[in-house]
Amino acid sequence: MAWDFSTEPEFEAQLDWMRNFVRSEVWPLETVFGDLGEDGFRRAIEPLQAQVKERGLWAAHLPPDLGGQGFGQVKLGLMHEILGTSPFAPVVFGNQAPDSGNSEILALAGTEDQKERWLHPLLAGEKRSAFSMTEPGVAGSDPTTLRTTAVPEGDDWVLNGHKWFTSNGSVADFLIVMAVTDPEAHRYQRASMFIVPADAPGVRILRDVPTMEHPQEHFGRYGGHSEILYEDVRLPADALLGPRGAGFLIAQQRLGPGRIHHCMRWLGVSRRAFDMLCERALAREAHGSRLADKQTVQNWIADSAAEMQAARLMTLHAAWKMDREGAAAARTEIGLIKFYGARVLHDVIDRALQVHGALGYSTDLPLEQMYRYARAARIYDGPDEVHRQSVARQLLRGYDPPADGVPSEHVPTRREAARARFAELLEAVTSND
Ligand SMILES: Cc1cc2nc3c(=O)[nH]c(=O)nc-3n(C[C@H](O)[C@H](O)[C@H](O)COP(=O)(O)OP(=O)(O)OC[C@H]3O[C@@H](n4cnc5c(N)ncnc54)[C@H](O)[C@@H]3O)c2cc1C
């Protein structure tokens, strides 16, 4: 009997340390980030990063031979639940998106030279990266429609295309770009990945797209989502990352763990909002009693707790399955948590915001910012609808329509079969009358 919901004491001690550290050292940065600027922020986090390294928690997503801790997805998940409480904690721990996912790609598909040149500096925090796949002109939820191309010319490749929502594109030292190299191949084997230095001639970073989360126009700041033109960018042969035509395959391997980490980070945010919900419910009085005494608010608290617990167990289960059987085996579980977790995140923050009334809507609390952040979770790494569709398709593979068209649970049909099966017994029972 191997089911076990406990955490080993040594790791629990690490989690305790992370909880205290993130709350006391990282949360305060949130309120002065705007004043610090890019350079000031880097200076503020350097000593914190040093403490994380000393504690052996730096870049924990990678195996030890690459300077990580090789935690596996369950431990990483528990860790991300804590880091998710602040947008700045992942960077302090060396596993912020998209660098963490990109380092996984480089570890998985990179040559020794590519690892030396790009992965090691990325892990050391000396370089930053971005992942450039989505294009404004075609549906990002169906990347087989990509239009960006990389065409061989002599020993080089020539890259042309228009991307957007390349997170951290304007602060990255290099971009991992998905481009079509084999337009005639099977649709999942048409694209390849390339490592593109951000200063390569022909890379034009047009802007950071203002979003719900960051509505003000700004450029060149951590967390921006860049629109980029690649115009006749000439790349050497060794810019190809992984085998030609393997772009989607590598992307799938990267996205599985990334989705688990996202879901656990969302639970960290949800928990923070939930704590605020409970605190306010106890403190505020209206219509003769505390908000905590109103049944609607009690329902919000109970529903939020139940949904967070469900999402947490689903996510840790997906992580456990991935650790034991690999990302492909955990595909359905990962699809489930991606859309379920995004909804829980949204709903818990929404209730916490509502219980605070005008204060929740104001920027005096972080809830409105969390709410705007939460909305994107239903879109990036695949919109909800695509995950639902893919989960449903996988589940349907385990079913067949009934051969005779009659539902297999049809009661009159089952009754007839049962009557035939128990005919003797039924006869005996009725003849006793
Ligand atoms: C905050 C944020 C960060 C991002 N970071 C990156 C990044 O770093 N790199 C990168 O390459 N991309 C990034 N993206 C882009 C993201 O991956 C895409 O937005 C996403 O894949 C959806 O593509 P799209 O925006 O083109 O929407 P579309 O593909 O046009 O889809 C629009 C809508 O159509 C509906 N839809 C689509 N397919 C189906 C279906 N099968 N059934 C029913 N409805 C459907 C859904 O409601 C969907 O929201 C980011 C996006 C956001 C919001």
Coordinates of C-alpha atoms and ligand atoms in Angstrom, one line a residue:
M1 CA 0.0 0.0 0.0
A2 CA 2.0 2.9 -1.3
W3 CA -0.3 5.9 -1.1
D4 CA 1.2 8.6 1.1
F5 CA 0.4 12.2 1.5
S6 CA 3.2 13.1 3.9
T7 CA 6.4 15.1 3.1
E8 CA 9.7 13.7 4.3
P9 CA 10.9 15.8 7.3
E10 CA 14.1 17.1 5.7
F11 CA 12.2 18.4 2.7
E12 CA 9.5 19.8 4.9
A13 CA 12.2 21.8 6.7
Q14 CA 13.3 23.2 3.3
L15 CA 9.7 24.1 2.5
D16 CA 9.4 25.9 5.9
W17 CA 12.5 27.8 5.2
M18 CA 11.2 28.8 1.8
R19 CA 7.9 29.9 3.2
N20 CA 9.5 32.3 5.7
F21 CA 12.2 33.5 3.3
V22 CA 9.7 34.3 0.5
R23 CA 7.3 36.1 2.8
S24 CA 9.9 38.1 4.7
E25 CA 12.4 38.8 1.9
V26 CA 10.6 38.6 -1.4
W27 CA 7.1 40.0 -0.7
P28 CA 8.4 43.4 0.3
L29 CA 10.0 43.8 -3.1
E30 CA 6.5 43.8 -4.7
T31 CA 5.7 47.2 -3.4
V32 CA 8.8 49.0 -4.6
F33 CA 9.4 47.1 -7.9
G34 CA 8.3 50.1 -9.9
D35 CA 10.7 52.4 -8.1
L36 CA 13.7 50.1 -8.3
G37 CA 13.8 49.8 -12.0
E38 CA 15.5 46.9 -13.8
D39 CA 19.0 47.6 -12.5
G40 CA 17.9 48.3 -8.9
F41 CA 15.7 45.1 -8.9
R42 CA 18.7 43.0 -10.0
R43 CA 20.8 44.5 -7.2
A44 CA 18.0 43.8 -4.7
I45 CA 17.7 40.2 -5.6
E46 CA 21.4 39.3 -5.9
P47 CA 21.9 38.7 -2.1
L48 CA 18.7 36.8 -2.0
Q49 CA 19.8 34.5 -4.8
A50 CA 23.0 33.9 -3.0
Q51 CA 21.1 32.7 0.0
V52 CA 19.0 30.4 -2.1
K53 CA 22.2 28.9 -3.7
E54 CA 23.7 28.4 -0.2
R55 CA 20.6 26.6 0.9
G56 CA 20.9 24.2 -2.2
L57 CA 17.6 25.4 -3.7
W58 CA 18.8 27.1 -6.8
A59 CA 17.5 25.9 -10.2
A60 CA 15.9 22.9 -8.6
H61 CA 14.2 21.9 -11.8
L62 CA 17.3 20.5 -13.4
P63 CA 19.3 17.4 -12.7
P64 CA 22.4 17.6 -10.5
D65 CA 24.9 17.2 -13.4
L66 CA 23.5 20.5 -14.7
G67 CA 23.8 22.3 -11.4
G68 CA 20.2 21.7 -10.3
Q69 CA 18.8 19.6 -7.4
G70 CA 17.0 17.0 -9.5
F71 CA 13.9 17.2 -7.3
G72 CA 11.4 15.5 -9.5
Q73 CA 7.9 17.0 -10.2
V74 CA 6.3 16.3 -6.8
K75 CA 8.9 18.2 -4.8
L76 CA 9.2 20.9 -7.4
G77 CA 5.4 21.2 -7.3
L78 CA 5.4 21.7 -3.5
M79 CA 8.2 24.3 -3.9
H80 CA 6.3 26.2 -6.7
E81 CA 3.3 26.5 -4.4
I82 CA 5.4 28.7 -2.2
L83 CA 7.2 30.5 -4.9
G84 CA 3.9 31.3 -6.6
T85 CA 2.8 33.5 -3.8
S86 CA 5.0 36.3 -5.3
P87 CA 5.7 37.1 -8.9
F88 CA 9.3 37.7 -7.9
A89 CA 10.1 34.5 -6.0
P90 CA 10.8 32.3 -9.0
V91 CA 13.6 34.6 -10.2
V92 CA 15.1 34.6 -6.8
F93 CA 15.2 30.8 -6.9
G94 CA 16.5 30.5 -10.5
N95 CA 13.5 28.8 -11.9
Q96 CA 11.4 31.6 -13.4
A97 CA 9.4 31.1 -16.6
P98 CA 10.4 31.1 -19.4
D99 CA 14.1 30.5 -18.4
S100 CA 13.2 27.4 -16.5
G101 CA 11.4 25.8 -19.4
N102 CA 14.1 26.9 -21.8
S103 CA 16.8 25.5 -19.7
E104 CA 14.9 22.2 -19.7
I105 CA 14.8 22.3 -23.5
L106 CA 18.5 23.0 -23.7
A107 CA 19.2 20.2 -21.3
L108 CA 17.0 17.9 -23.2
A109 CA 17.9 18.7 -26.8
G110 CA 21.0 20.9 -26.7
T111 CA 24.5 19.7 -27.9
E112 CA 27.4 20.0 -25.5
D113 CA 28.4 23.2 -27.3
Q114 CA 25.0 24.7 -27.0
K115 CA 24.8 23.8 -23.3
E116 CA 28.2 25.4 -22.7
R117 CA 27.2 28.6 -24.6
W118 CA 23.6 29.0 -23.5
L119 CA 22.5 26.7 -20.8
H120 CA 25.3 27.2 -18.2
P121 CA 25.1 31.0 -18.3
L122 CA 21.3 30.8 -18.1
L123 CA 21.5 28.6 -15.0
A124 CA 24.0 30.9 -13.5
G125 CA 21.6 33.8 -13.9
E126 CA 24.1 35.5 -16.3
K127 CA 21.8 35.3 -19.3
R128 CA 18.1 35.5 -19.9
S129 CA 16.0 33.8 -22.5
A130 CA 12.6 33.9 -24.2
F131 CA 10.4 31.4 -26.0
S132 CA 9.1 32.7 -29.3
M133 CA 6.4 30.7 -30.9
T134 CA 3.0 32.5 -31.0
E135 CA 2.3 34.7 -34.0
P136 CA -0.3 37.5 -34.3
G137 CA -1.5 36.3 -37.7
V138 CA -2.4 32.6 -36.9
A139 CA -4.1 30.7 -34.1
G140 CA -1.5 30.1 -31.3
S141 CA -3.7 27.4 -30.0
D142 CA -3.0 25.4 -33.2
P143 CA 0.8 25.9 -33.7
T144 CA 0.8 23.6 -36.8
T145 CA -0.4 26.8 -38.6
L146 CA 2.8 28.7 -37.9
R147 CA 4.1 30.9 -40.7
T148 CA 7.6 31.8 -39.6
T149 CA 10.1 30.0 -41.8
A150 CA 13.8 29.0 -41.6
V151 CA 15.2 28.2 -45.0
P152 CA 18.6 26.5 -45.5
E153 CA 21.0 28.6 -47.5
G154 CA 24.5 27.2 -47.8
D155 CA 25.6 26.2 -44.3
D156 CA 23.2 28.7 -42.8
W157 CA 19.5 29.1 -42.1
V158 CA 17.6 32.3 -42.9
L159 CA 14.8 33.1 -40.5
N160 CA 11.8 35.2 -41.4
G161 CA 8.6 35.8 -39.4
H162 CA 6.5 37.8 -37.1
K163 CA 5.9 36.8 -33.4
W164 CA 4.3 38.3 -30.4
F165 CA 3.7 37.5 -26.8
T166 CA 7.3 36.4 -26.5
S167 CA 7.5 36.8 -22.7
N168 CA 10.7 38.5 -21.6
G169 CA 11.7 39.0 -25.3
S170 CA 12.9 42.6 -24.7
V171 CA 15.2 41.6 -21.9
A172 CA 16.4 38.3 -23.3
D173 CA 20.0 37.6 -24.4
F174 CA 18.7 34.8 -26.7
L175 CA 15.4 33.6 -28.0
I176 CA 14.3 30.0 -28.7
V177 CA 12.3 30.4 -31.9
M178 CA 9.9 27.9 -33.5
A179 CA 10.0 28.1 -37.3
V180 CA 8.8 25.9 -40.2
T181 CA 11.7 24.1 -41.8
D182 CA 9.9 21.3 -43.6
P183 CA 6.5 22.6 -45.0
E184 CA 5.8 19.4 -46.8
A185 CA 6.3 17.1 -43.8
H186 CA 3.6 15.7 -41.5
R187 CA 2.0 18.7 -39.8
Y188 CA 3.6 17.8 -36.4
Q189 CA 7.1 17.4 -38.0
R190 CA 7.2 20.7 -40.0
A191 CA 8.7 22.9 -37.3
S192 CA 12.2 23.1 -35.7
M193 CA 13.6 25.1 -32.8
F194 CA 16.5 27.6 -33.2
I195 CA 18.6 29.5 -30.7
V196 CA 18.7 33.1 -31.9
P197 CA 20.9 35.7 -30.1
A198 CA 18.8 38.8 -29.4
D199 CA 21.4 41.0 -31.0
A200 CA 21.6 39.0 -34.2
P201 CA 21.1 41.3 -37.3
G202 CA 17.5 41.2 -38.4
V203 CA 15.9 40.6 -34.9
R204 CA 13.7 43.6 -34.4
I205 CA 11.9 43.8 -31.1
L206 CA 9.1 46.2 -31.8
R207 CA 7.5 46.7 -28.4
D208 CA 6.3 45.0 -25.3
V209 CA 2.6 44.5 -25.8
P210 CA 0.6 46.3 -23.0
T211 CA -1.7 43.8 -21.4
M212 CA -4.4 43.5 -18.7
E213 CA -1.7 42.7 -16.3
H214 CA 0.6 45.5 -17.4
P215 CA -1.7 48.0 -19.1
Q216 CA 0.9 50.8 -19.3
E217 CA 3.2 50.9 -22.3
H218 CA 6.8 50.1 -21.2
F219 CA 9.7 48.5 -22.9
G220 CA 12.6 46.4 -21.8
R221 CA 11.4 45.3 -18.4
Y222 CA 11.2 41.9 -16.8
G223 CA 7.8 40.3 -17.5
G224 CA 7.0 42.1 -20.7
H225 CA 5.5 40.3 -23.7
S226 CA 7.3 41.3 -26.9
E227 CA 6.3 41.7 -30.5
I228 CA 9.2 40.7 -32.7
L229 CA 10.0 40.8 -36.4
Y230 CA 12.7 38.3 -37.6
E231 CA 13.9 39.7 -41.0
D232 CA 16.4 37.7 -42.9
V233 CA 18.1 36.6 -39.7
R234 CA 21.1 34.5 -40.8
L235 CA 21.8 31.7 -38.4
P236 CA 24.7 29.2 -38.4
A237 CA 23.9 25.5 -38.7
D238 CA 24.6 25.0 -35.0
A239 CA 21.7 27.3 -34.1
L240 CA 19.3 24.4 -34.8
L241 CA 18.2 23.1 -31.4
G242 CA 17.4 19.4 -31.4
P243 CA 16.7 17.4 -34.6
R244 CA 15.2 19.1 -37.6
G245 CA 11.4 18.7 -37.6
A246 CA 11.4 17.9 -33.8
G247 CA 10.1 21.3 -32.7
F248 CA 6.7 20.2 -31.5
L249 CA 8.0 17.1 -29.9
I250 CA 10.5 19.1 -27.8
A251 CA 7.8 21.7 -27.0
Q252 CA 5.5 19.0 -25.7
Q253 CA 8.2 17.6 -23.4
R254 CA 8.9 21.1 -22.1
L255 CA 5.2 22.0 -21.5
G256 CA 4.2 19.1 -19.3
P257 CA 6.4 20.0 -16.3
G258 CA 5.8 23.7 -16.9
R259 CA 2.1 23.2 -16.6
I260 CA 2.5 21.5 -13.2
H261 CA 4.6 24.3 -12.0
H262 CA 2.1 26.9 -13.3
C263 CA -0.8 25.1 -11.4
M264 CA 1.2 24.9 -8.2
R265 CA 2.1 28.6 -8.5
W266 CA -1.5 29.4 -9.0
L267 CA -2.3 27.6 -5.8
G268 CA 0.2 29.8 -4.0
V269 CA -1.6 32.9 -5.4
S270 CA -5.0 31.4 -4.5
R271 CA -3.9 30.7 -1.0
R272 CA -2.7 34.2 -0.5
A273 CA -6.0 35.5 -1.7
F274 CA -7.9 33.0 0.4
D275 CA -6.0 34.2 3.5
M276 CA -7.1 37.7 2.7
L277 CA -10.6 36.6 2.2
C278 CA -10.7 35.0 5.7
E279 CA -9.0 37.8 7.4
R280 CA -11.4 40.4 6.0
A281 CA -14.5 38.2 6.7
L282 CA -13.5 38.2 10.4
A283 CA -12.7 42.0 10.5
R284 CA -15.6 43.6 8.7
E285 CA -19.1 44.1 10.1
A286 CA -22.2 44.9 8.1
H287 CA -26.0 44.6 8.8
G288 CA -25.4 43.6 12.4
S289 CA -22.8 40.9 12.1
R290 CA -19.4 40.1 10.8
L291 CA -19.1 39.1 7.1
A292 CA -17.7 35.8 8.5
D293 CA -21.2 35.1 9.9
K294 CA -23.0 35.5 6.6
Q295 CA -23.9 32.3 4.9
T296 CA -22.8 33.6 1.4
V297 CA -19.3 34.4 2.7
Q298 CA -19.1 31.1 4.6
N299 CA -20.0 29.4 1.3
W300 CA -17.2 31.3 -0.5
I301 CA -14.7 30.2 2.2
A302 CA -15.8 26.5 2.1
D303 CA -16.0 26.4 -1.7
S304 CA -12.6 28.0 -2.1
A305 CA -11.0 25.6 0.4
A306 CA -12.6 22.6 -1.3
E307 CA -11.6 23.7 -4.8
M308 CA -8.1 24.6 -3.8
Q309 CA -7.7 21.2 -2.1
A310 CA -9.1 19.4 -5.2
A311 CA -6.8 21.4 -7.5
R312 CA -3.8 20.7 -5.2
L313 CA -4.4 17.0 -5.0
M314 CA -5.0 16.8 -8.8
T315 CA -1.8 18.7 -9.5
L316 CA 0.3 16.6 -7.1
H317 CA -1.1 13.5 -8.5
A318 CA -0.2 14.6 -12.1
A319 CA 3.3 15.4 -10.8
W320 CA 3.5 11.9 -9.1
K321 CA 2.4 10.2 -12.3
M322 CA 4.9 12.2 -14.4
D323 CA 7.7 11.3 -12.0
R324 CA 6.8 7.6 -12.2
E325 CA 5.7 7.1 -15.8
G326 CA 6.9 10.2 -17.7
A327 CA 5.1 13.3 -19.3
A328 CA 3.3 11.4 -22.0
A329 CA 1.6 9.0 -19.6
A330 CA 0.4 12.0 -17.5
R331 CA -1.1 13.8 -20.5
T332 CA -4.7 13.6 -19.4
E333 CA -3.9 14.6 -15.8
I334 CA -1.9 17.6 -17.0
G335 CA -4.8 18.7 -19.3
L336 CA -7.2 18.4 -16.4
I337 CA -5.2 20.6 -14.0
K338 CA -4.4 23.2 -16.6
F339 CA -8.0 24.3 -17.1
Y340 CA -9.3 23.3 -13.6
G341 CA -6.5 25.1 -11.8
A342 CA -6.9 28.2 -13.9
R343 CA -10.6 28.4 -12.9
V344 CA -9.9 27.8 -9.2
L345 CA -7.3 30.6 -9.3
H346 CA -9.8 33.0 -10.9
D347 CA -12.7 32.1 -8.6
V348 CA -10.8 32.3 -5.3
I349 CA -9.3 35.7 -6.2
D350 CA -12.7 36.9 -7.4
R351 CA -14.3 36.0 -4.1
A352 CA -11.5 37.6 -2.1
L353 CA -11.8 40.7 -4.1
Q354 CA -15.6 40.8 -3.7
V355 CA -15.4 40.4 0.1
H356 CA -13.2 43.5 0.3
G357 CA -15.7 45.7 -1.7
A358 CA -14.1 48.9 -3.0
L359 CA -10.9 48.2 -1.2
G360 CA -10.5 44.9 -3.1
Y361 CA -11.0 46.8 -6.4
S362 CA -8.4 49.4 -5.4
T363 CA -4.6 49.1 -5.8
D364 CA -4.3 49.5 -2.0
L365 CA -4.5 45.7 -2.1
P366 CA -2.8 43.2 -4.4
L367 CA -6.1 41.5 -5.3
E368 CA -6.9 43.5 -8.4
Q369 CA -3.4 42.8 -9.7
M370 CA -3.8 39.1 -8.9
Y371 CA -7.1 39.1 -10.7
R372 CA -5.6 40.6 -13.9
Y373 CA -2.8 38.1 -13.7
A374 CA -5.3 35.2 -13.2
R375 CA -7.2 36.0 -16.4
A376 CA -4.2 35.1 -18.6
A377 CA -3.9 31.6 -17.0
R378 CA -7.0 30.6 -19.1
I379 CA -5.1 31.5 -22.3
Y380 CA -1.3 30.8 -22.1
D381 CA 0.1 27.4 -22.4
G382 CA -3.1 26.5 -24.3
P383 CA -6.5 28.0 -23.8
D384 CA -9.0 26.2 -21.6
E385 CA -11.1 25.0 -24.5
V386 CA -8.2 23.2 -26.1
H387 CA -7.3 21.4 -22.9
R388 CA -10.9 20.4 -22.4
Q389 CA -11.1 19.2 -25.9
S390 CA -7.9 17.2 -25.7
V391 CA -8.9 15.7 -22.3
A392 CA -12.3 14.7 -23.6
R393 CA -10.8 13.1 -26.7
Q394 CA -8.3 11.1 -24.6
L395 CA -11.0 9.9 -22.3
L396 CA -13.3 9.0 -25.1
R397 CA -10.7 6.6 -26.4
G398 CA -11.6 4.4 -23.5
Y399 CA -15.2 4.0 -24.8
D400 CA -17.0 2.4 -27.7
P401 CA -20.6 3.1 -28.8
P402 CA -22.9 0.2 -28.0
A403 CA -23.0 -2.3 -30.9
D404 CA -26.8 -2.3 -31.0
G405 CA -27.2 1.4 -30.3
V406 CA -28.9 0.7 -27.0
P407 CA -27.2 2.4 -24.0
S408 CA -25.4 -0.3 -21.9
E409 CA -27.2 0.9 -18.8
H410 CA -30.7 0.8 -20.4
V411 CA -32.8 -0.6 -17.5
P412 CA -35.5 -2.5 -19.4
T413 CA -32.8 -4.3 -21.4
R414 CA -30.8 -5.1 -18.3
R415 CA -33.9 -6.3 -16.5
E416 CA -34.7 -8.7 -19.3
A417 CA -31.2 -10.1 -19.2
A418 CA -31.3 -10.4 -15.4
R419 CA -34.7 -12.1 -15.5
A420 CA -33.3 -14.7 -17.9
R421 CA -30.2 -15.2 -15.6
F422 CA -32.1 -15.4 -12.4
A423 CA -35.2 -17.2 -13.9
E424 CA -34.9 -20.2 -11.5
L425 CA -34.6 -18.1 -8.4
L426 CA -37.4 -15.8 -9.5
E427 CA -39.6 -18.8 -10.2
A428 CA -38.8 -20.2 -6.7
V429 CA -39.5 -16.9 -5.0
T430 CA -42.8 -16.3 -6.8
S431 CA -44.0 -19.9 -6.3
N432 CA -43.7 -19.4 -2.5
D433 CA -46.5 -16.9 -2.6
Ligands
LIG1 C1 0.5 36.3 -20.5 C2 0.8 35.5 -21.7 C3 2.1 35.1 -21.9 C4 2.5 34.4 -23.0 N1 3.8 34.0 -23.2 C5 4.1 33.4 -24.4 C6 5.5 33.1 -24.7 O1 6.4 33.3 -23.9 N2 5.8 32.6 -25.9 C7 4.9 32.3 -26.8 O2 5.2 31.8 -27.9 N3 3.5 32.6 -26.6 C8 3.2 33.1 -25.4 N4 1.8 33.4 -25.2 C9 0.9 33.2 -26.2 C10 -0.1 32.0 -25.9 O3 0.6 30.8 -25.9 C11 -1.2 32.1 -26.9 O4 -2.0 33.3 -26.6 C12 -2.2 30.9 -26.8 O5 -1.5 29.7 -27.3 C13 -3.4 31.1 -27.6 O6 -3.2 31.5 -28.9 P1 -3.9 32.8 -29.5 O7 -3.7 33.9 -28.6 O8 -3.4 33.0 -30.9 O9 -5.4 32.5 -29.5 P2 -6.2 31.6 -30.6 O10 -5.5 30.4 -31.0 O11 -6.6 32.6 -31.7 O12 -7.5 31.2 -29.8 C14 -8.5 32.2 -29.4 C15 -9.6 31.5 -28.7 O13 -10.2 30.5 -29.5 C16 -10.8 29.5 -28.8 N5 -10.3 28.2 -29.3 C17 -9.1 27.9 -29.8 N6 -9.1 26.6 -30.1 C18 -10.3 26.0 -29.7 C19 -10.8 24.7 -29.8 N7 -10.2 23.7 -30.3 N8 -12.1 24.6 -29.3 C20 -12.8 25.6 -28.8 N9 -12.3 26.9 -28.7 C21 -11.1 27.1 -29.2 C22 -10.3 29.7 -27.3 O14 -11.3 30.3 -26.6 C23 -9.1 30.6 -27.5 O15 -8.9 31.4 -26.3 C24 1.5 34.1 -24.0 C25 0.2 34.5 -23.8 C26 -0.2 35.2 -22.7 C27 -1.6 35.7 -22.5

